[in-house]
mmCIF file of C-alpha atoms in Angstrom:
data_model
loop_
_atom_site.group_PDB
_atom_site.id
_atom_site.type_symbol
_atom_site.label_atom_id
_atom_site.label_comp_id
_atom_site.label_asym_id
_atom_site.label_seq_id
_atom_site.Cartn_x
_atom_site.Cartn_y
_atom_site.Cartn_z
ATOM 1 C CA UNK T 162 -98.500 -42.052 -101.508
ATOM 2 C CA UNK T 163 -98.841 -40.594 -98.004
ATOM 3 C CA UNK T 164 -98.464 -37.028 -99.322
ATOM 4 C CA UNK T 165 -100.989 -37.794 -102.066
ATOM 5 C CA UNK T 166 -103.440 -39.088 -99.453
ATOM 6 C CA UNK T 167 -102.886 -35.980 -97.330
ATOM 7 C CA UNK T 168 -103.602 -33.621 -100.235
ATOM 8 C CA UNK T 169 -106.701 -35.581 -101.227
ATOM 9 C CA UNK T 170 -108.074 -35.357 -97.689
ATOM 10 C CA UNK T 171 -107.125 -31.672 -97.425
ATOM 11 C CA UNK T 172 -108.913 -30.865 -100.688
ATOM 12 C CA UNK T 173 -111.962 -32.818 -99.519
ATOM 13 C CA UNK T 174 -111.947 -30.945 -96.192
ATOM 14 C CA UNK T 175 -111.208 -27.381 -97.306
ATOM 15 C CA UNK T 176 -111.897 -27.394 -101.036
ATOM 16 C CA UNK T 177 -115.701 -27.046 -100.855
ATOM 17 C CA UNK T 178 -115.314 -23.742 -98.991
ATOM 18 C CA UNK T 179 -113.272 -22.273 -101.849
ATOM 19 C CA UNK T 180 -115.631 -23.755 -104.439
ATOM 20 C CA UNK T 181 -118.661 -22.271 -102.677
ATOM 21 C CA UNK T 182 -117.054 -18.839 -102.551
ATOM 22 C CA UNK T 183 -116.032 -18.927 -106.217
ATOM 23 C CA UNK T 184 -119.216 -20.484 -107.586
ATOM 24 C CA UNK T 185 -121.641 -18.118 -105.847
ATOM 25 C CA UNK T 186 -122.062 -14.344 -106.128
ATOM 26 C CA UNK T 187 -119.951 -13.964 -102.972
ATOM 27 C CA UNK T 188 -116.807 -13.612 -105.087
ATOM 28 C CA UNK T 189 -118.477 -11.027 -107.353
ATOM 29 C CA UNK T 190 -119.456 -8.844 -104.384
ATOM 30 C CA UNK T 191 -116.029 -9.209 -102.717
ATOM 31 C CA UNK T 192 -117.312 -10.553 -99.415
ATOM 32 C CA UNK T 193 -114.004 -12.167 -98.436
ATOM 33 C CA UNK T 194 -113.368 -9.642 -95.666
ATOM 34 C CA UNK T 195 -116.772 -10.403 -94.164
ATOM 35 C CA UNK T 196 -115.906 -14.104 -94.089
ATOM 36 C CA UNK T 197 -112.536 -13.362 -92.476
ATOM 37 C CA UNK T 198 -114.143 -11.270 -89.735
ATOM 38 C CA UNK T 199 -116.698 -14.020 -89.112
ATOM 39 C CA UNK T 200 -113.854 -16.555 -88.841
ATOM 40 C CA UNK T 201 -112.122 -14.373 -86.228
ATOM 41 C CA UNK T 202 -115.361 -14.133 -84.237
ATOM 42 C CA UNK T 203 -115.688 -17.914 -84.394
ATOM 43 C CA UNK T 204 -112.165 -18.411 -83.051
ATOM 44 C CA UNK T 205 -112.933 -16.053 -80.151
ATOM 45 C CA UNK T 206 -116.180 -17.815 -79.284
ATOM 46 C CA UNK T 207 -114.466 -21.200 -79.597
ATOM 47 C CA UNK T 208 -111.865 -20.036 -77.067
ATOM 48 C CA UNK T 209 -114.588 -18.923 -74.641
ATOM 49 C CA UNK T 210 -116.405 -22.217 -75.123
ATOM 50 C CA UNK T 211 -113.178 -24.172 -74.536
ATOM 51 C CA UNK T 212 -112.545 -22.329 -71.273
ATOM 52 C CA UNK T 213 -116.105 -23.038 -70.112
ATOM 53 C CA UNK T 214 -115.831 -26.719 -71.005
ATOM 54 C CA UNK T 215 -112.478 -27.048 -69.242
ATOM 55 C CA UNK T 216 -113.875 -25.297 -66.160
ATOM 56 C CA UNK T 217 -117.214 -27.032 -65.704
ATOM 57 C CA UNK T 218 -116.755 -30.466 -67.301
ATOM 58 C CA UNK T 219 -114.937 -33.274 -65.537
ATOM 59 C CA UNK T 220 -114.656 -36.303 -67.797
ATOM 60 C CA UNK T 221 -112.357 -39.145 -66.796
ATOM 61 C CA UNK T 222 -110.724 -41.456 -69.306
ATOM 62 C CA UNK T 223 -113.041 -44.303 -68.340
ATOM 63 C CA UNK T 224 -116.080 -42.128 -69.140
ATOM 64 C CA UNK T 225 -114.748 -40.649 -72.378
ATOM 65 C CA UNK T 226 -116.378 -43.345 -74.525
ATOM 66 C CA UNK T 227 -119.697 -43.387 -72.654
ATOM 67 C CA UNK T 228 -122.663 -41.093 -73.176
ATOM 68 C CA UNK T 229 -123.218 -39.040 -70.028
ATOM 69 C CA UNK T 230 -126.516 -37.090 -70.294
ATOM 70 C CA UNK T 231 -125.435 -34.502 -67.711
ATOM 71 C CA UNK T 232 -122.122 -33.833 -69.440
ATOM 72 C CA UNK T 233 -123.741 -33.719 -72.858
ATOM 73 C CA UNK T 234 -126.412 -31.317 -71.590
ATOM 74 C CA UNK T 235 -123.678 -28.967 -70.397
ATOM 75 C CA UNK T 236 -121.938 -29.270 -73.752
ATOM 76 C CA UNK T 237 -125.186 -28.441 -75.533
ATOM 77 C CA UNK T 238 -125.715 -25.382 -73.321
ATOM 78 C CA UNK T 239 -122.160 -24.201 -73.919
ATOM 79 C CA UNK T 240 -122.732 -24.814 -77.619
ATOM 80 C CA UNK T 241 -125.081 -21.847 -77.599
ATOM 81 C CA UNK T 242 -122.020 -19.670 -76.982
ATOM 82 C CA UNK T 243 -121.349 -20.169 -80.675
ATOM 83 C CA UNK T 244 -124.896 -19.065 -81.427
ATOM 84 C CA UNK T 245 -124.193 -15.884 -79.463
ATOM 85 C CA UNK T 246 -121.011 -15.410 -81.487
ATOM 86 C CA UNK T 247 -122.949 -15.906 -84.696
ATOM 87 C CA UNK T 248 -125.444 -13.298 -83.516
ATOM 88 C CA UNK T 249 -122.570 -10.869 -83.004
ATOM 89 C CA UNK T 250 -121.115 -11.648 -86.431
ATOM 90 C CA UNK T 251 -124.453 -11.076 -88.169
ATOM 91 C CA UNK T 252 -125.690 -8.032 -86.302
ATOM 92 C CA UNK T 253 -122.730 -6.165 -84.808
ATOM 93 C CA UNK T 254 -119.925 -6.466 -87.345
ATOM 94 C CA UNK T 255 -119.762 -3.785 -89.988
ATOM 95 C CA UNK T 256 -120.256 -5.188 -93.476
ATOM 96 C CA UNK T 257 -119.863 -3.725 -96.906
ATOM 97 C CA UNK T 258 -123.002 -2.769 -98.804
ATOM 98 C CA UNK T 259 -124.091 -6.339 -99.413
ATOM 99 C CA UNK T 260 -127.562 -7.766 -99.254
ATOM 100 C CA UNK T 261 -128.861 -9.834 -96.380
ATOM 101 C CA UNK T 262 -128.745 -12.848 -98.673
ATOM 102 C CA UNK T 263 -125.016 -12.479 -99.309
ATOM 103 C CA UNK T 264 -124.245 -11.444 -95.732
ATOM 104 C CA UNK T 265 -125.421 -14.652 -94.077
ATOM 105 C CA UNK T 266 -123.669 -16.763 -96.713
ATOM 106 C CA UNK T 267 -120.369 -14.937 -96.188
ATOM 107 C CA UNK T 268 -120.658 -15.223 -92.400
ATOM 108 C CA UNK T 269 -121.617 -18.898 -92.549
ATOM 109 C CA UNK T 270 -118.771 -19.658 -94.942
ATOM 110 C CA UNK T 271 -116.188 -17.974 -92.726
ATOM 111 C CA UNK T 272 -117.685 -19.697 -89.683
ATOM 112 C CA UNK T 273 -117.424 -23.151 -91.263
ATOM 113 C CA UNK T 274 -113.897 -22.574 -92.590
ATOM 114 C CA UNK T 275 -112.635 -21.483 -89.172
ATOM 115 C CA UNK T 276 -114.240 -24.556 -87.603
ATOM 116 C CA UNK T 277 -112.510 -26.839 -90.096
ATOM 117 C CA UNK T 278 -109.138 -25.181 -89.547
ATOM 118 C CA UNK T 279 -109.463 -25.314 -85.769
ATOM 119 C CA UNK T 280 -110.694 -28.893 -85.437
ATOM 120 C CA UNK T 281 -109.380 -30.711 -88.496
ATOM 121 C CA UNK T 282 -106.163 -29.160 -89.797
ATOM 122 C CA UNK T 283 -103.796 -30.469 -87.113
ATOM 123 C CA UNK T 284 -105.217 -34.034 -87.031
ATOM 124 C CA UNK T 285 -105.119 -34.047 -90.821
ATOM 125 C CA UNK T 286 -101.517 -32.852 -90.939
ATOM 126 C CA UNK T 287 -100.215 -35.420 -88.474
ATOM 127 C CA UNK T 288 -102.569 -38.288 -89.293
ATOM 128 C CA UNK T 289 -103.181 -38.316 -93.039
ATOM 129 C CA UNK T 290 -99.443 -38.396 -93.736
ATOM 130 C CA UNK T 291 -99.042 -41.654 -91.814
ATOM 131 C CA UNK T 292 -97.749 -44.796 -93.462
ATOM 132 C CA UNK T 293 -100.976 -46.719 -92.852
ATOM 133 C CA UNK T 294 -104.001 -45.804 -94.967
ATOM 134 C CA UNK T 295 -107.184 -45.057 -93.036
ATOM 135 C CA UNK T 296 -110.649 -43.924 -94.005
ATOM 136 C CA UNK T 297 -110.967 -41.749 -90.897
ATOM 137 C CA UNK T 298 -109.626 -38.615 -92.580
ATOM 138 C CA UNK T 299 -111.856 -39.066 -95.602
ATOM 139 C CA UNK T 300 -114.775 -39.297 -93.184
ATOM 140 C CA UNK T 301 -113.422 -36.178 -91.518
ATOM 141 C CA UNK T 302 -113.501 -34.359 -94.849
ATOM 142 C CA UNK T 303 -117.084 -35.434 -95.485
ATOM 143 C CA UNK T 304 -117.965 -34.297 -91.974
ATOM 144 C CA UNK T 305 -116.455 -30.884 -92.775
ATOM 145 C CA UNK T 306 -118.722 -30.675 -95.825
ATOM 146 C CA UNK T 307 -121.765 -31.406 -93.666
ATOM 147 C CA UNK T 308 -120.601 -28.764 -91.201
ATOM 148 C CA UNK T 309 -120.310 -26.241 -94.051
ATOM 149 C CA UNK T 310 -123.957 -26.816 -94.929
ATOM 150 C CA UNK T 311 -124.990 -26.655 -91.263
ATOM 151 C CA UNK T 312 -123.090 -23.398 -90.709
ATOM 152 C CA UNK T 313 -124.604 -21.627 -93.702
ATOM 153 C CA UNK T 314 -128.053 -22.937 -92.765
ATOM 154 C CA UNK T 315 -127.664 -21.711 -89.186
ATOM 155 C CA UNK T 316 -126.493 -18.321 -90.455
ATOM 156 C CA UNK T 317 -129.555 -18.173 -92.711
ATOM 157 C CA UNK T 318 -131.842 -19.036 -89.815
ATOM 158 C CA UNK T 319 -130.064 -16.497 -87.618
ATOM 159 C CA UNK T 320 -130.538 -13.892 -90.315
ATOM 160 C CA UNK T 321 -134.258 -14.596 -90.274
ATOM 161 C CA UNK T 322 -134.430 -14.494 -86.478
ATOM 162 C CA UNK T 323 -132.398 -11.359 -85.859
ATOM 163 C CA UNK T 324 -132.417 -9.311 -89.070
ATOM 164 C CA UNK T 325 -135.738 -10.039 -90.750
ATOM 165 C CA UNK T 326 -138.402 -7.988 -89.005
ATOM 166 C CA UNK T 327 -141.436 -8.650 -91.182
ATOM 167 C CA UNK T 328 -141.730 -12.408 -91.236
ATOM 168 C CA UNK T 329 -144.866 -14.557 -91.023
ATOM 169 C CA UNK T 330 -145.650 -15.354 -87.408
ATOM 170 C CA UNK T 331 -146.568 -18.912 -88.311
ATOM 171 C CA UNK T 332 -142.973 -19.567 -89.449
ATOM 172 C CA UNK T 333 -141.277 -18.238 -86.302
ATOM 173 C CA UNK T 334 -141.563 -21.508 -84.285
ATOM 174 C CA UNK T 335 -140.218 -23.491 -87.245
ATOM 175 C CA UNK T 336 -137.265 -21.117 -87.630
ATOM 176 C CA UNK T 337 -136.343 -21.415 -83.950
ATOM 177 C CA UNK T 338 -136.836 -25.199 -83.952
ATOM 178 C CA UNK T 339 -134.526 -25.628 -86.942
ATOM 179 C CA UNK T 340 -131.919 -23.320 -85.408
ATOM 180 C CA UNK T 341 -132.056 -25.246 -82.141
ATOM 181 C CA UNK T 342 -131.645 -28.530 -83.993
ATOM 182 C CA UNK T 343 -128.539 -27.284 -85.797
ATOM 183 C CA UNK T 344 -127.081 -25.802 -82.603
ATOM 184 C CA UNK T 345 -127.483 -29.116 -80.743
ATOM 185 C CA UNK T 346 -126.292 -31.315 -83.612
ATOM 186 C CA UNK T 347 -122.948 -32.103 -81.855
ATOM 187 C CA UNK T 348 -124.897 -33.523 -78.912
ATOM 188 C CA UNK T 349 -127.129 -35.521 -81.258
ATOM 189 C CA UNK T 350 -124.156 -37.056 -83.071
ATOM 190 C CA UNK T 351 -122.423 -37.726 -79.742
ATOM 191 C CA UNK T 352 -125.485 -39.690 -78.607
ATOM 192 C CA UNK T 353 -125.518 -41.669 -81.851
ATOM 193 C CA UNK T 354 -121.819 -42.468 -81.517
ATOM 194 C CA UNK T 355 -121.554 -43.143 -77.788
ATOM 195 C CA UNK T 356 -125.112 -43.915 -76.741
ATOM 196 C CA UNK T 357 -126.218 -46.072 -79.667
ATOM 197 C CA UNK T 358 -122.769 -47.270 -80.735
ATOM 198 C CA UNK T 359 -122.938 -46.046 -84.326
ATOM 199 C CA UNK T 360 -119.690 -46.303 -86.273
ATOM 200 C CA UNK T 361 -118.123 -43.219 -87.830
ATOM 201 C CA UNK T 362 -119.316 -43.828 -91.450
ATOM 202 C CA UNK T 363 -122.905 -44.198 -90.269
ATOM 203 C CA UNK T 364 -122.684 -41.035 -88.154
ATOM 204 C CA UNK T 365 -121.162 -39.069 -91.041
ATOM 205 C CA UNK T 366 -123.873 -40.363 -93.365
ATOM 206 C CA UNK T 367 -126.495 -39.137 -90.892
ATOM 207 C CA UNK T 368 -124.791 -35.727 -90.720
ATOM 208 C CA UNK T 369 -124.678 -35.404 -94.514
ATOM 209 C CA UNK T 370 -128.316 -36.419 -94.914
ATOM 210 C CA UNK T 371 -129.591 -34.203 -92.079
ATOM 211 C CA UNK T 372 -127.533 -31.246 -93.343
ATOM 212 C CA UNK T 373 -129.262 -31.479 -96.717
ATOM 213 C CA UNK T 374 -132.674 -31.650 -95.029
ATOM 214 C CA UNK T 375 -131.895 -28.628 -92.840
ATOM 215 C CA UNK T 376 -130.524 -26.717 -95.841
ATOM 216 C CA UNK T 377 -133.683 -27.384 -97.841
ATOM 217 C CA UNK T 378 -135.924 -26.296 -94.949
ATOM 218 C CA UNK T 379 -133.812 -23.182 -94.334
ATOM 219 C CA UNK T 380 -133.976 -22.263 -98.011
ATOM 220 C CA UNK T 381 -137.759 -22.675 -98.061
ATOM 221 C CA UNK T 382 -138.085 -20.561 -94.911
ATOM 222 C CA UNK T 383 -135.844 -17.851 -96.340
ATOM 223 C CA UNK T 384 -137.835 -17.745 -99.565
ATOM 224 C CA UNK T 385 -141.134 -17.657 -97.674
ATOM 225 C CA UNK T 386 -139.947 -14.772 -95.476
ATOM 226 C CA UNK T 387 -138.879 -12.760 -98.517
ATOM 227 C CA UNK T 388 -142.355 -12.826 -100.014
ATOM 228 C CA UNK T 389 -144.284 -9.612 -99.459
ATOM 229 C CA UNK T 390 -146.871 -9.948 -96.732
ATOM 230 C CA UNK T 391 -150.483 -9.363 -97.619
#
């Protein structure tokens, strides 16, 4: 039963990434190498971010469950290191002859998969195989699904910011506002969990709902920017 629970949680956590790759034109255009390179860039930026957090943050055990605005502000600022890494993955890496539409999806997919492996694989391996059943790892899988949507949405917004030259000026503030919201989502969820005392299912539900809203807005912005300007 414990192994069955582990495989169920693993499929819930990592399965949507494989389904997205197979069900979209990404598999037809062989963009796997682009996703792998984006995953490597994510791991490098995560290492830089970890070093910065370990250097500048000083959180004691008594403060670990409390919301500290100063600490969370630093975390949010260091979170933009990942945005810089995403910029590098979208603009500096060499890609095959794929369209901008497929490029940001491949980068976002690799980004999200690397995040899930880095933050969820080890806890899943040691926790989901325990003798006592817990919903925490199912919530973790649902959280990984929300992060997949956030990552692809942020890659789409980054593609509009850095690669799309001819875009309506009226949409530029909305694009940057949405990108900033996605980039600071860890701080937002930390405030909900520690500041307002939300339980994990409620926080995950908020993440799933907000990821769908951001994805819809990002899609509408991408479609609007692809229309020929008058």
